[in-house]
Short mmCIF file of C-alpha atoms in Angstrom, two decimals:
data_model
loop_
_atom_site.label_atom_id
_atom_site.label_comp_id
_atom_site.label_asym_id
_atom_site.label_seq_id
_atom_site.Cartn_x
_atom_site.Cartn_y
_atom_site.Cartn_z
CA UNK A 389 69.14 -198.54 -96.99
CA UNK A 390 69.36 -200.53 -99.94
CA UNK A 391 66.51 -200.65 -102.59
CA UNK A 392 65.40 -201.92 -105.92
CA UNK A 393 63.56 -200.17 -108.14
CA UNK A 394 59.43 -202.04 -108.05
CA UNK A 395 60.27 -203.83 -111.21
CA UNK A 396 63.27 -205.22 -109.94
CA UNK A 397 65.61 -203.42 -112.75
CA UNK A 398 67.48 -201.32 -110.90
CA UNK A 399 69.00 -201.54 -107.61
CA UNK A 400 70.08 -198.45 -105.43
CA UNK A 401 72.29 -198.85 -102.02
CA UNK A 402 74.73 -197.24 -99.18
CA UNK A 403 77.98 -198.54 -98.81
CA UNK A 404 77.47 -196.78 -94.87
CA UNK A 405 74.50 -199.50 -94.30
CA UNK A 406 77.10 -202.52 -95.45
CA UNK A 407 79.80 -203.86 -93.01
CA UNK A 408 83.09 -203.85 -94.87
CA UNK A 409 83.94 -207.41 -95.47
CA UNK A 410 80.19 -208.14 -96.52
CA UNK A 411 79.28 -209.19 -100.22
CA UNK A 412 75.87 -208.04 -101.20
CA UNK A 413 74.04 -210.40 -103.07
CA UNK A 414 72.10 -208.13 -105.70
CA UNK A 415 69.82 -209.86 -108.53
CA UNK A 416 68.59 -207.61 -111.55
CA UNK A 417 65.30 -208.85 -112.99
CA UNK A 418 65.57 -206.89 -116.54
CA UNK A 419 66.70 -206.31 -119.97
CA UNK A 420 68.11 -203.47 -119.06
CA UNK A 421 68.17 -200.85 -115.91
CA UNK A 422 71.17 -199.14 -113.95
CA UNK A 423 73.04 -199.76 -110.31
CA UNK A 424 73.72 -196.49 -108.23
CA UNK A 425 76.50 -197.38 -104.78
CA UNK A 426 76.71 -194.47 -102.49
CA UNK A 427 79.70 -194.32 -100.62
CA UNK A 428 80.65 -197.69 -101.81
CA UNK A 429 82.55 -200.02 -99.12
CA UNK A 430 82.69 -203.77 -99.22
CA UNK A 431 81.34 -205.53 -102.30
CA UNK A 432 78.38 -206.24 -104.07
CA UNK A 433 77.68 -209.37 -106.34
CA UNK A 434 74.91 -208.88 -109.26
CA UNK A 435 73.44 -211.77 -111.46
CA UNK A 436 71.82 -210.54 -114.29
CA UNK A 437 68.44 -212.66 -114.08
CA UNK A 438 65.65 -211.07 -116.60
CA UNK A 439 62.36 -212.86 -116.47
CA UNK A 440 62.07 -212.65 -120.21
CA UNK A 441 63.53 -215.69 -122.07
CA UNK A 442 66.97 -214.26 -123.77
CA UNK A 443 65.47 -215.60 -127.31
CA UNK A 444 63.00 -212.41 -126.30
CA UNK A 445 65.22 -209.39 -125.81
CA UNK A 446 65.84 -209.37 -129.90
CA UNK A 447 65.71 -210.84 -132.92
CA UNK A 448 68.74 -213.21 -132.31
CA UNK A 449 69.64 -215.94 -134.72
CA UNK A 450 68.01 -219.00 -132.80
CA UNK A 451 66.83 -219.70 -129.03
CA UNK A 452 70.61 -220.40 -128.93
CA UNK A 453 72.52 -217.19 -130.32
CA UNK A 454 74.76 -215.76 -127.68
CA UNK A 455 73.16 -212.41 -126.04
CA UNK A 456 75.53 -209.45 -125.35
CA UNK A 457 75.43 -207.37 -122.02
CA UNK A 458 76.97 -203.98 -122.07
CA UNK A 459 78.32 -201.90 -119.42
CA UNK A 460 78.09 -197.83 -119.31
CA UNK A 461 79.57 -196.59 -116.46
CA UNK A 462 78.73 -192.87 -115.46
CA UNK A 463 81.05 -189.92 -116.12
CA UNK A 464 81.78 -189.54 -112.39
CA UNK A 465 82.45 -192.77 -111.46
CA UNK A 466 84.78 -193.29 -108.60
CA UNK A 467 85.57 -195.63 -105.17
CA UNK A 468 84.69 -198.89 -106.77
CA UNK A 469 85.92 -201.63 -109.57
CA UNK A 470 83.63 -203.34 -111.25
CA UNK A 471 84.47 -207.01 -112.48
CA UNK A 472 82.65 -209.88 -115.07
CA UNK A 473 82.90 -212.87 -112.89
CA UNK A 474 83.06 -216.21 -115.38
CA UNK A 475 83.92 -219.67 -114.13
CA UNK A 476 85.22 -217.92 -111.32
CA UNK A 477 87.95 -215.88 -112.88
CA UNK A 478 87.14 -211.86 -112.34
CA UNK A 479 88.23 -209.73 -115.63
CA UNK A 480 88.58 -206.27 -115.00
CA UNK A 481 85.05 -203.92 -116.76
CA UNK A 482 85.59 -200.54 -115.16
CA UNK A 483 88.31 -199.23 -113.02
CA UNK A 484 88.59 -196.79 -110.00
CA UNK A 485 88.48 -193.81 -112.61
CA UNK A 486 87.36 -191.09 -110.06
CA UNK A 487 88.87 -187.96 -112.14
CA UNK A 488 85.98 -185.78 -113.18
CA UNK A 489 88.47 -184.67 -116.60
CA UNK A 490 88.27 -188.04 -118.21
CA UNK A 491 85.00 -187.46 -120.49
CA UNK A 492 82.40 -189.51 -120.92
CA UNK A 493 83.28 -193.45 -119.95
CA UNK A 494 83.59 -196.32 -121.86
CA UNK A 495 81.23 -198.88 -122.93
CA UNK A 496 82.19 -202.41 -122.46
CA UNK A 497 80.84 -205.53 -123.81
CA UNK A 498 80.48 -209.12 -123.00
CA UNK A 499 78.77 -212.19 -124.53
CA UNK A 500 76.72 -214.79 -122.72
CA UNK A 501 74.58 -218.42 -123.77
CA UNK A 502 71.44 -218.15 -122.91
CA UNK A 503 70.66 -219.95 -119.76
CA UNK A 504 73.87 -218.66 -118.47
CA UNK A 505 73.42 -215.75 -115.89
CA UNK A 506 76.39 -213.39 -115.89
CA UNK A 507 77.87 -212.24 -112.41
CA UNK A 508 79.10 -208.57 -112.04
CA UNK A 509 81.65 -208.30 -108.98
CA UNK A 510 81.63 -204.63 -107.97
CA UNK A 511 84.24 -203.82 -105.42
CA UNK A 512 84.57 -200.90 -103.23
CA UNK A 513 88.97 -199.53 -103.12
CA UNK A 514 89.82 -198.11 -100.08
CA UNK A 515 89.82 -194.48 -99.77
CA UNK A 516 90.31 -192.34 -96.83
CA UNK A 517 87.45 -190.06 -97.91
CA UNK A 518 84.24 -191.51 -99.25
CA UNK A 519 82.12 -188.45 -98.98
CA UNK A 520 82.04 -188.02 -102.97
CA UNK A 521 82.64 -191.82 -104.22
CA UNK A 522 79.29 -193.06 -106.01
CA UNK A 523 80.00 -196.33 -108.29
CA UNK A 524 76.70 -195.45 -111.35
CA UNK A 525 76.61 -197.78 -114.34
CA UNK A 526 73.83 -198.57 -116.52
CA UNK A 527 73.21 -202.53 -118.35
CA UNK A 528 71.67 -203.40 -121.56
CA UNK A 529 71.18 -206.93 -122.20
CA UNK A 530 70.64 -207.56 -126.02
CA UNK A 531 70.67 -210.74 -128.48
CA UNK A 532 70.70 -208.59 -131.41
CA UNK A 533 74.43 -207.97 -131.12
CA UNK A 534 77.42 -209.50 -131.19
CA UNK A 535 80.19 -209.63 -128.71
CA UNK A 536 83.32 -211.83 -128.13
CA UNK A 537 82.99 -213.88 -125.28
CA UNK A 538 85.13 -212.03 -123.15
CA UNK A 539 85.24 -208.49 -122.66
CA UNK A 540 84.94 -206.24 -125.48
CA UNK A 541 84.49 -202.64 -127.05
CA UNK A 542 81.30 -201.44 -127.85
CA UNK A 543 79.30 -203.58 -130.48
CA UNK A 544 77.51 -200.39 -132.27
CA UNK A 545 81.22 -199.39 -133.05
CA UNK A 546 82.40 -202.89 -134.26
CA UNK A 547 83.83 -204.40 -137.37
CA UNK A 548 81.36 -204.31 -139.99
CA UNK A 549 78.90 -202.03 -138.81
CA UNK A 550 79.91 -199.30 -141.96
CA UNK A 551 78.81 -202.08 -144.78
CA UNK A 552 75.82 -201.16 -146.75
CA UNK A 553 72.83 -203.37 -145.92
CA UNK A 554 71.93 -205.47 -148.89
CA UNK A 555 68.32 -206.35 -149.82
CA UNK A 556 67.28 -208.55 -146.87
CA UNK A 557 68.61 -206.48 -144.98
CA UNK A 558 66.64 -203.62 -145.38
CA UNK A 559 63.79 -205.37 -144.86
CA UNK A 560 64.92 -207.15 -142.07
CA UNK A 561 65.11 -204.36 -140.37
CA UNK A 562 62.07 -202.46 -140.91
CA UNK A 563 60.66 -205.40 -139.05
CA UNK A 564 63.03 -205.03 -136.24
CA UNK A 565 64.32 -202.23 -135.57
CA UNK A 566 63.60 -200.07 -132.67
CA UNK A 567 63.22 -196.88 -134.76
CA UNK A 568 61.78 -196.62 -138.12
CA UNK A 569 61.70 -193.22 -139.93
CA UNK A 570 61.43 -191.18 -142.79
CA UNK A 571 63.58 -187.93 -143.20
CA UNK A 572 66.18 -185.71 -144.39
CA UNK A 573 69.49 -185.17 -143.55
CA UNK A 574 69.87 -181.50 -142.17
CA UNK A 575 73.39 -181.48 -140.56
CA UNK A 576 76.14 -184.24 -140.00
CA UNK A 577 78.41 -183.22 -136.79
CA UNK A 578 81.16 -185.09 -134.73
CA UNK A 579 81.66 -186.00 -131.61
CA UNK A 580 85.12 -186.89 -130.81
CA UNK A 581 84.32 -187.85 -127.13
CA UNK A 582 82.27 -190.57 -128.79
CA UNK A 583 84.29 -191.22 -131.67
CA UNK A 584 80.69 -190.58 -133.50
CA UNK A 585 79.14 -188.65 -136.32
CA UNK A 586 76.19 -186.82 -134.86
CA UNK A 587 73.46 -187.19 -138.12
CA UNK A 588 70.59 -184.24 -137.35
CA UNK A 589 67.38 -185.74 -139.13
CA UNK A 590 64.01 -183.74 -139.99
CA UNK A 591 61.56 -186.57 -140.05
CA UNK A 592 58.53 -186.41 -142.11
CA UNK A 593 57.24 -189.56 -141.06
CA UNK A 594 57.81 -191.47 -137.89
CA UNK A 595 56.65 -195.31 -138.23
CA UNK A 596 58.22 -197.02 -135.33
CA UNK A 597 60.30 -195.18 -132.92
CA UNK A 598 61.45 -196.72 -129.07
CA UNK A 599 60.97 -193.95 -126.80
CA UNK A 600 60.59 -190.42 -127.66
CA UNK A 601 63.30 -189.82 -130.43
CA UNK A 602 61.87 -187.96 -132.84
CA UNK A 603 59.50 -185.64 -130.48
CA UNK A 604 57.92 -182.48 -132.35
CA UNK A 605 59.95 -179.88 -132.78
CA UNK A 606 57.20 -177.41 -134.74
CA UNK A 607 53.99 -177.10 -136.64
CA UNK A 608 53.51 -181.05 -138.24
CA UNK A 609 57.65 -181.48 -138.04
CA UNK A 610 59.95 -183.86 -135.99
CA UNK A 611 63.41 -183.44 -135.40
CA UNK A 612 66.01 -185.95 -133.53
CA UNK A 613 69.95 -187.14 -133.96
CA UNK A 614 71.49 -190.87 -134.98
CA UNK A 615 74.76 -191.38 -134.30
CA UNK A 616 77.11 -194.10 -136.09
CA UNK A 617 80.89 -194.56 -135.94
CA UNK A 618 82.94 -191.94 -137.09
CA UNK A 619 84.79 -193.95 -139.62
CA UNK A 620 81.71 -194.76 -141.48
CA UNK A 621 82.50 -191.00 -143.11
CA UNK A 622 78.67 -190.34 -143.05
CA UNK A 623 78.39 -187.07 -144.76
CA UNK A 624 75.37 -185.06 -145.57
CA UNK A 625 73.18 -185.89 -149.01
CA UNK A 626 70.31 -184.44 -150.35
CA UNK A 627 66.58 -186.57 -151.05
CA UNK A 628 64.68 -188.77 -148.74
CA UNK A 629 66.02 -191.67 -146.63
CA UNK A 630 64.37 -194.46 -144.76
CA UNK A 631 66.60 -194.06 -141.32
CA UNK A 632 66.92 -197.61 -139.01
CA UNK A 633 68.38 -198.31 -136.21
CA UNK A 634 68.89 -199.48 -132.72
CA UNK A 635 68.27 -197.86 -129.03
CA UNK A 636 71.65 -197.64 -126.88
CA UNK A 637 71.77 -196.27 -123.79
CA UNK A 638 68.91 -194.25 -124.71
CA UNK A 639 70.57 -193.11 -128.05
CA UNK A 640 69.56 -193.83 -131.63
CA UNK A 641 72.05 -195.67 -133.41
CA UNK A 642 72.13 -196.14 -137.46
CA UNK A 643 71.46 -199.30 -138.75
CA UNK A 644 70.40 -199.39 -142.91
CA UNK A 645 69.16 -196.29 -144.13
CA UNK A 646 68.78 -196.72 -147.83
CA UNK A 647 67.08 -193.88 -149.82
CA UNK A 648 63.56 -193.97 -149.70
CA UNK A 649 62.80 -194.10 -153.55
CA UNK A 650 65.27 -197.90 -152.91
CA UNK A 651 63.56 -198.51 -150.08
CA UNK A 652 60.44 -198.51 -152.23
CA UNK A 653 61.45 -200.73 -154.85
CA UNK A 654 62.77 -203.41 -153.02
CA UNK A 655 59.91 -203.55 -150.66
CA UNK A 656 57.37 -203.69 -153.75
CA UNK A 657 58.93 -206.55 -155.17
CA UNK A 658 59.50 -208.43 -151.89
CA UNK A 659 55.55 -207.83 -151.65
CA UNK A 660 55.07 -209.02 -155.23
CA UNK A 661 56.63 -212.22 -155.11
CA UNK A 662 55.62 -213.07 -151.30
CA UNK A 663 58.90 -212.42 -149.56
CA UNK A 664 58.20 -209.30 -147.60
CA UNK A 665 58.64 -210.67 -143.60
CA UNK A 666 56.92 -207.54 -142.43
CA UNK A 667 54.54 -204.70 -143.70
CA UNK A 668 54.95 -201.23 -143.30
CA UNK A 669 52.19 -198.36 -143.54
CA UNK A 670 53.21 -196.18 -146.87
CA UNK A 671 52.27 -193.22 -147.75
#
């Protein structure tokens, strides 16, 4: 039988418990959480419908900045296309990729006012044996990011996202960010899969971190990864950096990481002359 999840964020059903020709109404109550379709057959119909205000889910521009909703699909997807349904046209998200050699799946993007309350159409493709069809995808909603209106590529991998931070910046996102930490660069590796450069960190001080990132890895030492695009050519350096960044999917994605000793001087003399929008514990 179908269920959601007690806060509403998830939603898990059978496609054997549907009758074929049925569409599911489905409503998702969160920022973010994931949709699981055993054995999918007929359709389902999902509003995203968080209870926060959008102006809440990051530190958009204004109340009116467009949020962006990405897709992740899981690796095994299969039996089941899933559609953005806007002023009732369906554009194509994820297709009926069922083979099990295509690597990890694509994130896609799409923008949305706030007040609107993007549709997903998921619908089930015939198939003479279901037995092993189960349509997985996870949702962020973010307003921290920006996405065409229509469907797009990942933003973390977008235009732009390679340009040094400038002053504001930096600060910025010290006050934002969902991780904020101090460290070294020990290793820089790719992933192709991901298009990604892999950036192992030993942190020596953790300030702000969204879920368990930077967990102990010894005696009074942290140790996590950041990824960022691989044509940002991150390569290893030597000193101390102040890393930033944003939570995807349950990865840590680079945002500014300026050397700490910068880091330091520009936050001094945002504090001296009464421009600093945030404080930050130093050493």
């Amino acid at each position: 039988m179908a269920s959601y999840s007690e806060d509403q964020c998830s939603w898990r059903g059978s496609g054997l418990s549907q009758p074929a020709k049925n569409v599911e109404q489905v409503w998702l109550r969160c920022a973010e959480g994931s949709v699981e379709w055993l054995y999918p057959a007929g359709a389902l119909r999902l509003t995203l419908s968080p209870r926060l205000p959008w102006s809440a889910m990051g530190p958009g521009e204004s109340s009116r900045s467009p949020v962006s909703a990405c897709i992740k699909p899981d690796q095994h997807w299969g039996g089941a296309q899933l559609y953005l349904e806007r002023d009732g046209i369906l554009e194509l998200l994820v297709g009926d990729e069922t083979s099990e050699t295509q690597g990890p799946a694509r994130v896609r993007c799409f923008s949305a006012m706030p007040g609107e309350r993007p549709a997903l159409f998921l619908q089930a493709t015939p198939h003479q044996d279901i037995s092993r069809r189960i349509a997985t995808f996870r949702y962020e909603l973010r307003a921290d990011w920006t996405a065409q209106p229509s469907v797009n590529t990942d933003p973390i991998g977008s235009e732009g996202v390679c340009r040094p931070c400038n002053n504001t910046e930096i600060l910025m996102a010290v006050c934002t960010s969902d991780f904020v930490v101090r460290g070294n660069i020990r290793s820089v590796e790719k992933d192709p899969n991901l298009k990604a450069a892999v950036i192992k960190v030993s942190a020596t001080r953790v300030y702000r971190q969204k879920f368990a990132l930077f967990p102990e890895s010894g005696r009074l030492t942290r140790s996590g990864e950041i990824r960022t695009p691989l044509q940002c050519g991150v390569r290893p350096g030597a000193g101390s950096f102040l890393f930033t960044g944003r939570v995807h999917f349950g990865e840590a994605w680079l945002g500014c990481a300026p050397r700490y000793k910068d880091f330091l001087k520009v936050y001094e003399q945002a504090k001296q002359s009464l421009m600093i929008p945030c404080t930050l514990v130093n050493d």
